Amino acid sequence: MVRDDAVAIHVAEQRAAGARPVSIELASGGELDADLAVLALGNLPPAAPPGADERVMASDRYEPDPWAEGIAERAAGDRSILLVGTGLTMVDVALSLAEACPDARLCAVSRSGLLPRRHGSQPLRPARTFGPIPLRPKLYDIVSRVEAEAEAEASKGGDWRAVIDSLRPVTNEIWTRLSEADRRTFVQRYARRWDIHRHRMAPEVAALLDRARADGQLVIEAARCVSMRPCEGGIEVELQPAGARGPETRRFDRVVNCTGPTLHLKAAGEPLLDDLFARGLARPGPLGMGLDHDPLGALVGADGRVSSHLFTIGPLRKGRLWETTAIPEIRQQAAELAAMLSGEIGRFSAPPPRALAS
Ligand SMILES: Cc1cc2nc3c(=O)[nH]c(=O)nc-3n(C[C@H](O)[C@H](O)[C@H](O)COP(=O)(O)OP(=O)(O)OC[C@H]3O[C@@H](n4cnc5c(N)ncnc54)[C@H](O)[C@@H]3O)c2cc1C
């Protein structure tokens, strides 16, 4: 194992005898040669929240990466902390800050103000199946079906979670069969609702969150960030609460960006991805999310050709796939890719790039 950052990948169109076709440039200045490369970069830090300009980004009172080390130490002594986002990332950050900074008042905002639902206390048995998916499903039909099944389940004393969980094995099948317009509508109108039901809190975590809210240490609000600017010892934030006439300005000692991993990789500022985009070796996936790739994870370049040497697994597959961030799905992708590559690696002498079938 080499501990370094990959900052560029070069793929030789024609290689000299004995030379390997892929060369990975490292931040330290070194280079690694390989027959192929798999990008498994995981989740990228969140995009800047709306209204955060360069002065905010440069402020030591703004935390751009909720998973960075040392936030709790830097927040020691803070009395008011704004968490932008109300999903699972916020839950993690709020609970660590509630413990590390007991005197701080935490305020978490998102446009919906919706929190992730909680897992039931009992395991769901027997597991349900969702039933056949039409070849060309319509988003509204799927949504109506899920709502009807959840209501029917609840009316007979069952658990709506069983219906949501029954979709997991077929989520990507539905996603890939939906029209592009329906996928866009899903992202714009339903993704948040889906996420809070699909990605739930453990009951113990939910209980800790309830306690922090009951103690007044954590407040959840439906509000949109309009603008932010650094001020003496903190950040002034203009918030537009849902349903209120106009925005209100509040001051916080610290702002933590908890909006979740960015899906739009072109703007992520990740040097390796920037290099791949700049040289046409990668292009964004559908709806601008993740990296475009074929069904086996081979990258699709700017010219639409499928790479024989560059692959990806995990969260970077978002766009072509919807369910691609949790360990079980990544494990399956890794197994499939390994099986394919171990069967094909001998053919890497110079296979021509394939055109992507639509
Ligand atoms: C808040 C939160 C909660 C989650 N909870 C769950 C859960 O309960 N269950 C679940 O299954 N999943 C969960 N996930 C998702 C899951 O943790 C991740 O999607 C998964 O770990 C991704 O695995 P990976 O191997 O693709 O990437 P990672 O585990 O993120 O590993 C990526 C690696 O790539 C390295 N890297 C990145 N860029 C470069 C570069 N340019 N050069 C060299 N190295 C680089 C990184 O340093 C890192 O070592 C959660 C995610 C989040 C954000």
Short mmCIF file of C-alpha atoms and ligand atoms in Angstrom, two decimals:
data_model
loop_
_atom_site.label_atom_id
_atom_site.label_comp_id
_atom_site.label_asym_id
_atom_site.label_seq_id
_atom_site.Cartn_x
_atom_site.Cartn_y
_atom_site.Cartn_z
CA MET A 1 0.00 0.00 0.00
CA VAL A 2 1.18 3.49 -0.84
CA ARG A 3 0.02 6.39 1.34
CA ASP A 4 -0.38 9.35 -1.02
CA ASP A 5 -2.94 11.33 -3.02
CA ALA A 6 -3.49 10.39 -6.65
CA VAL A 7 -3.71 13.68 -8.56
CA ALA A 8 -3.78 12.52 -12.19
CA ILE A 9 -4.13 9.34 -14.21
CA HIS A 10 -2.62 8.93 -17.67
CA VAL A 11 -3.74 6.19 -20.03
CA ALA A 12 -1.43 5.40 -22.93
CA GLU A 13 -3.22 4.91 -26.26
CA GLN A 14 -0.24 2.93 -27.48
CA ARG A 15 2.31 1.59 -25.07
CA ALA A 16 5.86 0.46 -25.53
CA ALA A 17 6.50 -3.27 -25.25
CA GLY A 18 6.50 -4.32 -21.60
CA ALA A 19 5.19 -0.97 -20.36
CA ARG A 20 1.93 -0.75 -18.46
CA PRO A 21 -0.83 1.40 -19.97
CA VAL A 22 -1.96 3.27 -16.84
CA SER A 23 0.23 5.69 -14.97
CA ILE A 24 -0.96 7.29 -11.73
CA GLU A 25 0.62 10.58 -10.75
CA LEU A 26 0.99 11.10 -6.99
CA ALA A 27 0.90 14.36 -5.02
CA SER A 28 4.39 13.58 -3.65
CA GLY A 29 5.73 13.61 -7.20
CA GLY A 30 5.96 9.83 -7.51
CA GLU A 31 4.26 7.68 -10.09
CA LEU A 32 2.64 4.25 -10.11
CA ASP A 33 2.21 2.07 -13.19
CA ALA A 34 -0.74 -0.29 -13.54
CA ASP A 35 -2.75 -2.29 -16.04
CA LEU A 36 -5.90 -0.50 -14.97
CA ALA A 37 -7.23 1.76 -12.21
CA VAL A 38 -10.40 1.59 -10.13
CA LEU A 39 -11.58 4.89 -8.65
CA ALA A 40 -13.01 4.11 -5.21
CA LEU A 41 -12.77 7.62 -3.75
CA GLY A 42 -15.90 7.28 -1.60
CA ASN A 43 -18.00 10.28 -0.59
CA LEU A 44 -16.68 13.74 -1.31
CA PRO A 45 -17.14 16.60 1.17
CA PRO A 46 -20.31 18.67 0.80
CA ALA A 47 -20.68 21.53 -1.64
CA ALA A 48 -20.65 25.03 -0.15
CA PRO A 49 -24.08 25.94 1.23
CA PRO A 50 -25.98 28.67 -0.61
CA GLY A 51 -24.80 32.11 0.34
CA ALA A 52 -21.34 31.09 1.59
CA ASP A 53 -18.85 33.22 -0.30
CA GLU A 54 -15.04 33.03 -0.36
CA ARG A 55 -14.67 35.07 2.83
CA VAL A 56 -16.85 32.58 4.68
CA MET A 57 -14.97 29.64 3.20
CA ALA A 58 -11.69 31.17 4.44
CA SER A 59 -13.03 31.85 7.95
CA ASP A 60 -11.81 29.66 10.80
CA ARG A 61 -15.42 29.83 12.08
CA TYR A 62 -16.71 27.87 9.08
CA GLU A 63 -16.34 24.08 8.94
CA PRO A 64 -16.62 23.00 5.29
CA ASP A 65 -16.14 19.28 5.97
CA PRO A 66 -18.30 17.75 8.73
CA TRP A 67 -16.10 14.64 8.76
CA ALA A 68 -12.85 16.55 9.30
CA GLU A 69 -10.97 15.87 12.49
CA GLY A 70 -10.85 18.40 15.31
CA ILE A 71 -14.25 20.14 14.92
CA ALA A 72 -15.23 19.42 18.54
CA GLU A 73 -11.86 20.77 19.77
CA ARG A 74 -12.18 23.92 17.66
CA ALA A 75 -15.76 24.39 18.90
CA ALA A 76 -14.78 24.24 22.59
CA GLY A 77 -16.04 27.48 24.12
CA ASP A 78 -18.59 28.13 21.34
CA ARG A 79 -22.06 29.12 22.59
CA SER A 80 -24.01 28.97 19.32
CA ILE A 81 -23.39 26.66 16.37
CA LEU A 82 -25.36 26.48 13.13
CA LEU A 83 -25.54 23.11 11.43
CA VAL A 84 -26.61 23.48 7.80
CA GLY A 85 -28.56 20.32 6.91
CA THR A 86 -30.87 18.05 8.90
CA GLY A 87 -29.92 14.58 7.60
CA LEU A 88 -27.79 11.80 9.04
CA THR A 89 -24.59 13.86 8.77
CA MET A 90 -26.18 16.53 10.96
CA VAL A 91 -27.29 13.84 13.43
CA ASP A 92 -23.69 12.59 13.77
CA VAL A 93 -22.25 16.09 14.12
CA ALA A 94 -24.98 17.30 16.52
CA LEU A 95 -24.51 14.35 18.86
CA SER A 96 -20.72 14.74 18.97
CA LEU A 97 -20.96 18.49 19.54
CA ALA A 98 -23.74 18.08 22.14
CA GLU A 99 -21.37 15.87 24.11
CA ALA A 100 -18.17 17.86 23.54
CA CYS A 101 -19.67 21.35 23.96
CA PRO A 102 -22.50 21.00 26.51
CA ASP A 103 -22.86 24.81 26.82
CA ALA A 104 -23.35 25.35 23.10
CA ARG A 105 -26.80 25.82 21.63
CA LEU A 106 -27.06 23.96 18.34
CA CYS A 107 -29.42 25.04 15.59
CA ALA A 108 -29.89 22.75 12.56
CA VAL A 109 -31.64 24.08 9.47
CA SER A 110 -32.77 22.75 6.12
CA ARG A 111 -35.44 23.88 3.69
CA SER A 112 -37.77 21.06 4.77
CA GLY A 113 -36.63 20.77 8.38
CA LEU A 114 -37.27 17.03 7.99
CA LEU A 115 -35.27 14.61 10.12
CA PRO A 116 -34.40 11.02 9.21
CA ARG A 117 -37.01 8.58 10.50
CA ARG A 118 -35.94 5.97 13.04
CA HIS A 119 -35.53 2.22 12.71
CA GLY A 120 -38.15 0.14 14.50
CA SER A 121 -37.11 -1.57 17.71
CA GLN A 122 -37.94 -5.01 16.29
CA PRO A 123 -36.35 -6.60 13.22
CA LEU A 124 -38.67 -6.68 10.21
CA ARG A 125 -39.74 -10.26 9.53
CA PRO A 126 -40.64 -11.82 7.24
CA ALA A 127 -38.95 -9.68 4.56
CA ARG A 128 -41.38 -8.49 1.87
CA THR A 129 -40.69 -8.27 -1.82
CA PHE A 130 -41.83 -5.32 -3.91
CA GLY A 131 -43.19 -7.26 -6.88
CA PRO A 132 -42.45 -6.93 -10.58
CA ILE A 133 -41.26 -3.62 -12.04
CA PRO A 134 -42.74 -2.61 -15.39
CA LEU A 135 -40.29 -2.29 -18.28
CA ARG A 136 -41.05 1.44 -18.56
CA PRO A 137 -42.28 2.47 -15.11
CA LYS A 138 -43.74 5.92 -14.47
CA LEU A 139 -42.49 7.73 -11.39
CA TYR A 140 -45.98 8.68 -10.18
CA ASP A 141 -47.16 5.06 -10.49
CA ILE A 142 -44.23 3.87 -8.37
CA VAL A 143 -44.79 6.61 -5.77
CA SER A 144 -48.54 5.78 -5.59
CA ARG A 145 -47.76 2.09 -5.28
CA VAL A 146 -45.30 2.66 -2.43
CA GLU A 147 -47.74 4.95 -0.60
CA ALA A 148 -50.62 2.50 -1.05
CA GLU A 149 -48.52 -0.46 0.14
CA ALA A 150 -47.27 1.48 3.19
CA GLU A 151 -50.84 2.48 4.11
CA ALA A 152 -52.09 -1.08 3.65
CA GLU A 153 -49.24 -2.39 5.79
CA ALA A 154 -49.99 0.15 8.55
CA SER A 155 -53.74 -0.54 8.43
CA LYS A 156 -53.15 -4.19 9.27
CA GLY A 157 -50.84 -3.30 12.15
CA GLY A 158 -47.64 -3.75 10.14
CA ASP A 159 -44.67 -1.43 9.64
CA TRP A 160 -44.19 1.01 6.71
CA ARG A 161 -40.46 0.32 6.99
CA ALA A 162 -41.02 -3.14 5.52
CA VAL A 163 -42.33 -1.55 2.33
CA ILE A 164 -39.41 0.89 2.07
CA ASP A 165 -36.93 -1.94 2.70
CA SER A 166 -38.60 -4.13 0.07
CA LEU A 167 -37.56 -1.55 -2.52
CA ARG A 168 -33.85 -1.82 -1.79
CA PRO A 169 -33.09 -4.80 -4.05
CA VAL A 170 -35.02 -3.20 -6.94
CA THR A 171 -34.18 0.50 -6.45
CA ASN A 172 -31.51 0.53 -9.14
CA GLU A 173 -33.70 -1.48 -11.50
CA ILE A 174 -36.44 1.15 -11.11
CA TRP A 175 -33.92 4.00 -11.39
CA THR A 176 -32.37 2.74 -14.61
CA ARG A 177 -35.79 2.09 -16.17
CA LEU A 178 -37.26 5.52 -15.34
CA SER A 179 -37.15 8.19 -18.03
CA GLU A 180 -34.59 10.96 -17.56
CA ALA A 181 -37.45 13.41 -16.91
CA ASP A 182 -38.83 11.18 -14.16
CA ARG A 183 -35.38 10.80 -12.59
CA ARG A 184 -35.04 14.57 -12.57
CA THR A 185 -38.47 14.94 -10.95
CA PHE A 186 -37.52 12.36 -8.34
CA VAL A 187 -34.33 14.25 -7.44
CA GLN A 188 -36.15 17.58 -7.28
CA ARG A 189 -39.35 16.54 -5.50
CA TYR A 190 -39.01 13.16 -3.84
CA ALA A 191 -35.35 12.49 -3.01
CA ARG A 192 -35.47 14.19 0.38
CA ARG A 193 -38.64 12.31 1.36
CA TRP A 194 -37.13 9.05 0.14
CA ASP A 195 -33.84 9.60 1.96
CA ILE A 196 -35.41 10.22 5.38
CA HIS A 197 -37.39 6.98 5.12
CA ARG A 198 -34.63 4.89 3.56
CA HIS A 199 -31.64 6.11 5.63
CA ARG A 200 -32.95 5.89 9.18
CA MET A 201 -31.49 6.50 12.63
CA ALA A 202 -30.85 3.68 15.07
CA PRO A 203 -33.38 3.91 17.94
CA GLU A 204 -30.58 4.64 20.45
CA VAL A 205 -29.30 7.51 18.28
CA ALA A 206 -32.83 8.87 17.88
CA ALA A 207 -33.26 8.78 21.69
CA LEU A 208 -30.08 10.84 22.16
CA LEU A 209 -31.31 13.33 19.58
CA ASP A 210 -34.72 13.53 21.30
CA ARG A 211 -32.97 14.25 24.59
CA ALA A 212 -30.81 17.04 23.11
CA ARG A 213 -33.97 18.61 21.63
CA ALA A 214 -35.96 18.24 24.85
CA ASP A 215 -33.12 19.88 26.82
CA GLY A 216 -33.16 22.79 24.39
CA GLN A 217 -29.58 22.08 23.36
CA LEU A 218 -30.60 21.32 19.78
CA VAL A 219 -33.25 23.12 17.75
CA ILE A 220 -34.35 21.93 14.28
CA GLU A 221 -35.80 24.56 11.96
CA ALA A 222 -37.18 24.66 8.43
CA ALA A 223 -35.22 27.56 6.99
CA ARG A 224 -33.12 28.33 3.95
CA CYS A 225 -29.67 29.94 4.12
CA VAL A 226 -29.80 33.10 2.05
CA SER A 227 -26.39 34.56 2.76
CA MET A 228 -23.49 34.36 5.21
CA ARG A 229 -20.69 36.73 6.11
CA PRO A 230 -17.88 36.54 8.64
CA CYS A 231 -18.25 38.85 11.64
CA GLU A 232 -16.26 39.41 14.86
CA GLY A 233 -15.73 35.95 16.37
CA GLY A 234 -18.33 34.24 14.26
CA ILE A 235 -20.53 34.20 11.18
CA GLU A 236 -23.66 36.20 10.51
CA VAL A 237 -26.25 34.19 8.63
CA GLU A 238 -29.33 35.43 6.84
CA LEU A 239 -31.99 32.73 7.16
CA GLN A 240 -35.34 32.57 5.44
CA PRO A 241 -37.61 30.50 7.72
CA ALA A 242 -40.28 28.48 5.87
CA GLY A 243 -43.56 30.39 5.86
CA ALA A 244 -42.04 33.64 7.17
CA ARG A 245 -42.41 36.88 5.22
CA GLY A 246 -38.78 37.89 5.11
CA PRO A 247 -35.35 36.64 6.10
CA GLU A 248 -33.87 37.14 9.54
CA THR A 249 -30.21 37.68 10.39
CA ARG A 250 -28.63 35.68 13.19
CA ARG A 251 -25.10 35.40 14.50
CA PHE A 252 -23.39 32.08 15.25
CA ASP A 253 -19.98 31.34 16.74
CA ARG A 254 -19.50 28.58 14.18
CA VAL A 255 -21.18 27.10 11.09
CA VAL A 256 -20.78 23.44 10.16
CA ASN A 257 -21.73 22.34 6.66
CA CYS A 258 -23.79 19.16 7.12
CA THR A 259 -25.45 19.16 3.69
CA GLY A 260 -24.09 15.70 2.84
CA PRO A 261 -21.61 14.47 0.24
CA THR A 262 -21.63 16.46 -2.98
CA LEU A 263 -22.98 14.56 -5.97
CA HIS A 264 -21.80 17.11 -8.52
CA LEU A 265 -18.18 16.14 -8.98
CA LYS A 266 -17.22 18.78 -11.54
CA ALA A 267 -17.50 21.43 -8.83
CA ALA A 268 -16.06 19.31 -6.03
CA GLY A 269 -12.52 20.68 -6.33
CA GLU A 270 -11.00 17.18 -6.13
CA PRO A 271 -7.70 17.39 -8.10
CA LEU A 272 -7.84 13.85 -9.50
CA LEU A 273 -11.40 14.26 -10.78
CA ASP A 274 -10.65 17.74 -12.13
CA ASP A 275 -7.76 16.24 -14.10
CA LEU A 276 -9.87 13.38 -15.48
CA PHE A 277 -12.61 15.81 -16.57
CA ALA A 278 -10.10 18.25 -18.06
CA ARG A 279 -8.51 15.55 -20.20
CA GLY A 280 -11.83 14.01 -21.24
CA LEU A 281 -11.15 10.70 -19.50
CA ALA A 282 -14.34 11.08 -17.45
CA ARG A 283 -17.62 12.92 -17.72
CA PRO A 284 -20.42 13.52 -15.20
CA GLY A 285 -23.14 10.92 -14.94
CA PRO A 286 -26.83 11.52 -15.71
CA LEU A 287 -28.29 14.69 -14.14
CA GLY A 288 -24.70 15.80 -13.52
CA MET A 289 -24.33 13.34 -10.64
CA GLY A 290 -21.32 11.07 -10.07
CA LEU A 291 -19.19 9.78 -12.94
CA ASP A 292 -20.68 8.33 -16.11
CA HIS A 293 -19.92 4.63 -16.44
CA ASP A 294 -21.12 1.47 -18.16
CA PRO A 295 -23.01 -1.29 -16.30
CA LEU A 296 -19.73 -2.80 -15.08
CA GLY A 297 -18.33 0.47 -13.82
CA ALA A 298 -16.00 1.31 -16.74
CA LEU A 299 -15.71 5.10 -17.06
CA VAL A 300 -17.26 6.84 -20.03
CA GLY A 301 -15.10 9.65 -21.41
CA ALA A 302 -16.13 13.04 -22.76
CA ASP A 303 -16.35 11.52 -26.25
CA GLY A 304 -18.82 8.84 -25.08
CA ARG A 305 -16.31 6.01 -25.37
CA VAL A 306 -16.12 3.39 -22.61
CA SER A 307 -12.66 3.05 -21.07
CA SER A 308 -10.91 -0.30 -21.02
CA HIS A 309 -8.61 0.85 -18.24
CA LEU A 310 -10.51 3.12 -15.83
CA PHE A 311 -13.31 1.90 -13.57
CA THR A 312 -15.22 3.12 -10.57
CA ILE A 313 -17.23 1.69 -7.69
CA GLY A 314 -19.21 3.12 -4.79
CA PRO A 315 -20.64 6.61 -4.36
CA LEU A 316 -19.01 7.85 -7.59
CA ARG A 317 -21.52 5.67 -9.45
CA LYS A 318 -24.39 7.88 -8.29
CA GLY A 319 -26.20 9.15 -11.36
CA ARG A 320 -26.30 5.88 -13.29
CA LEU A 321 -27.32 4.21 -10.01
CA TRP A 322 -29.34 5.62 -7.12
CA GLU A 323 -28.55 3.03 -4.44
CA THR A 324 -24.74 2.92 -4.46
CA THR A 325 -23.40 4.31 -1.20
CA ALA A 326 -23.99 1.61 1.41
CA ILE A 327 -21.54 -1.19 2.10
CA PRO A 328 -23.70 -4.13 0.83
CA GLU A 329 -24.09 -2.51 -2.63
CA ILE A 330 -20.39 -1.52 -2.78
CA ARG A 331 -19.38 -5.03 -1.75
CA GLN A 332 -21.43 -6.47 -4.61
CA GLN A 333 -19.99 -4.00 -7.11
CA ALA A 334 -16.46 -4.84 -5.96
CA ALA A 335 -17.10 -8.58 -6.33
CA GLU A 336 -18.60 -8.17 -9.82
CA LEU A 337 -15.79 -5.90 -10.97
CA ALA A 338 -13.11 -8.19 -9.55
CA ALA A 339 -14.68 -11.20 -11.26
CA MET A 340 -14.83 -9.39 -14.59
CA LEU A 341 -11.32 -7.99 -14.36
CA SER A 342 -9.73 -11.21 -13.23
CA GLY A 343 -11.26 -12.88 -16.27
CA GLU A 344 -10.25 -10.12 -18.63
CA ILE A 345 -6.95 -8.84 -17.35
CA GLY A 346 -4.97 -10.89 -19.83
CA ARG A 347 -6.69 -8.99 -22.64
CA PHE A 348 -5.31 -5.65 -21.57
CA SER A 349 -2.67 -5.65 -24.27
CA ALA A 350 -4.60 -3.01 -26.22
CA PRO A 351 -8.35 -3.49 -26.41
CA PRO A 352 -9.98 -0.68 -28.39
CA PRO A 353 -12.31 1.52 -26.32
CA ARG A 354 -15.93 0.44 -26.79
CA ALA A 355 -18.74 2.77 -27.77
CA LEU A 356 -21.36 3.03 -25.03
CA ALA A 357 -24.62 1.32 -25.91
CA SER A 358 -27.51 3.62 -25.02
C1 LIG B 1 -22.91 10.21 7.52
C2 LIG B 1 -22.80 8.89 6.80
C3 LIG B 1 -23.33 7.74 7.37
C4 LIG B 1 -23.24 6.52 6.70
N1 LIG B 1 -23.78 5.41 7.28
C5 LIG B 1 -23.73 4.23 6.65
C6 LIG B 1 -24.28 3.04 7.21
O1 LIG B 1 -24.82 3.06 8.30
N2 LIG B 1 -24.20 1.87 6.52
C7 LIG B 1 -23.58 1.82 5.30
O2 LIG B 1 -23.54 0.75 4.68
N3 LIG B 1 -23.03 2.92 4.73
C8 LIG B 1 -23.09 4.11 5.38
N4 LIG B 1 -22.55 5.24 4.81
C9 LIG B 1 -21.96 5.13 3.48
C10 LIG B 1 -20.58 4.51 3.53
O3 LIG B 1 -19.91 4.81 4.72
C11 LIG B 1 -19.73 5.03 2.38
O4 LIG B 1 -20.49 5.24 1.23
C12 LIG B 1 -18.65 3.98 2.09
O5 LIG B 1 -17.75 3.92 3.19
C13 LIG B 1 -17.88 4.31 0.87
O6 LIG B 1 -16.88 3.32 0.74
P1 LIG B 1 -15.71 3.49 -0.30
O7 LIG B 1 -14.76 2.38 -0.09
O8 LIG B 1 -16.30 3.70 -1.66
O9 LIG B 1 -15.06 4.88 0.11
P2 LIG B 1 -14.36 5.32 1.49
O10 LIG B 1 -14.57 4.33 2.57
O11 LIG B 1 -14.81 6.73 1.72
O12 LIG B 1 -12.83 5.30 1.10
C14 LIG B 1 -12.31 6.18 0.11
C15 LIG B 1 -10.83 6.15 0.22
O13 LIG B 1 -10.28 6.79 -0.91
C16 LIG B 1 -9.24 7.68 -0.48
N5 LIG B 1 -9.08 8.72 -1.49
C17 LIG B 1 -10.01 9.64 -1.92
N6 LIG B 1 -9.50 10.41 -2.88
C18 LIG B 1 -8.22 9.98 -3.09
C19 LIG B 1 -7.17 10.38 -3.97
N7 LIG B 1 -7.29 11.38 -4.86
N8 LIG B 1 -5.98 9.71 -3.90
C20 LIG B 1 -5.81 8.69 -3.02
N9 LIG B 1 -6.77 8.26 -2.17
C21 LIG B 1 -7.97 8.91 -2.21
C22 LIG B 1 -9.74 8.18 0.85
O14 LIG B 1 -8.67 8.72 1.61
C23 LIG B 1 -10.29 6.88 1.44
O15 LIG B 1 -9.27 6.12 2.03
C24 LIG B 1 -22.61 6.45 5.46
C25 LIG B 1 -22.05 7.60 4.88
C26 LIG B 1 -22.15 8.81 5.54
C27 LIG B 1 -21.56 10.03 4.91
#
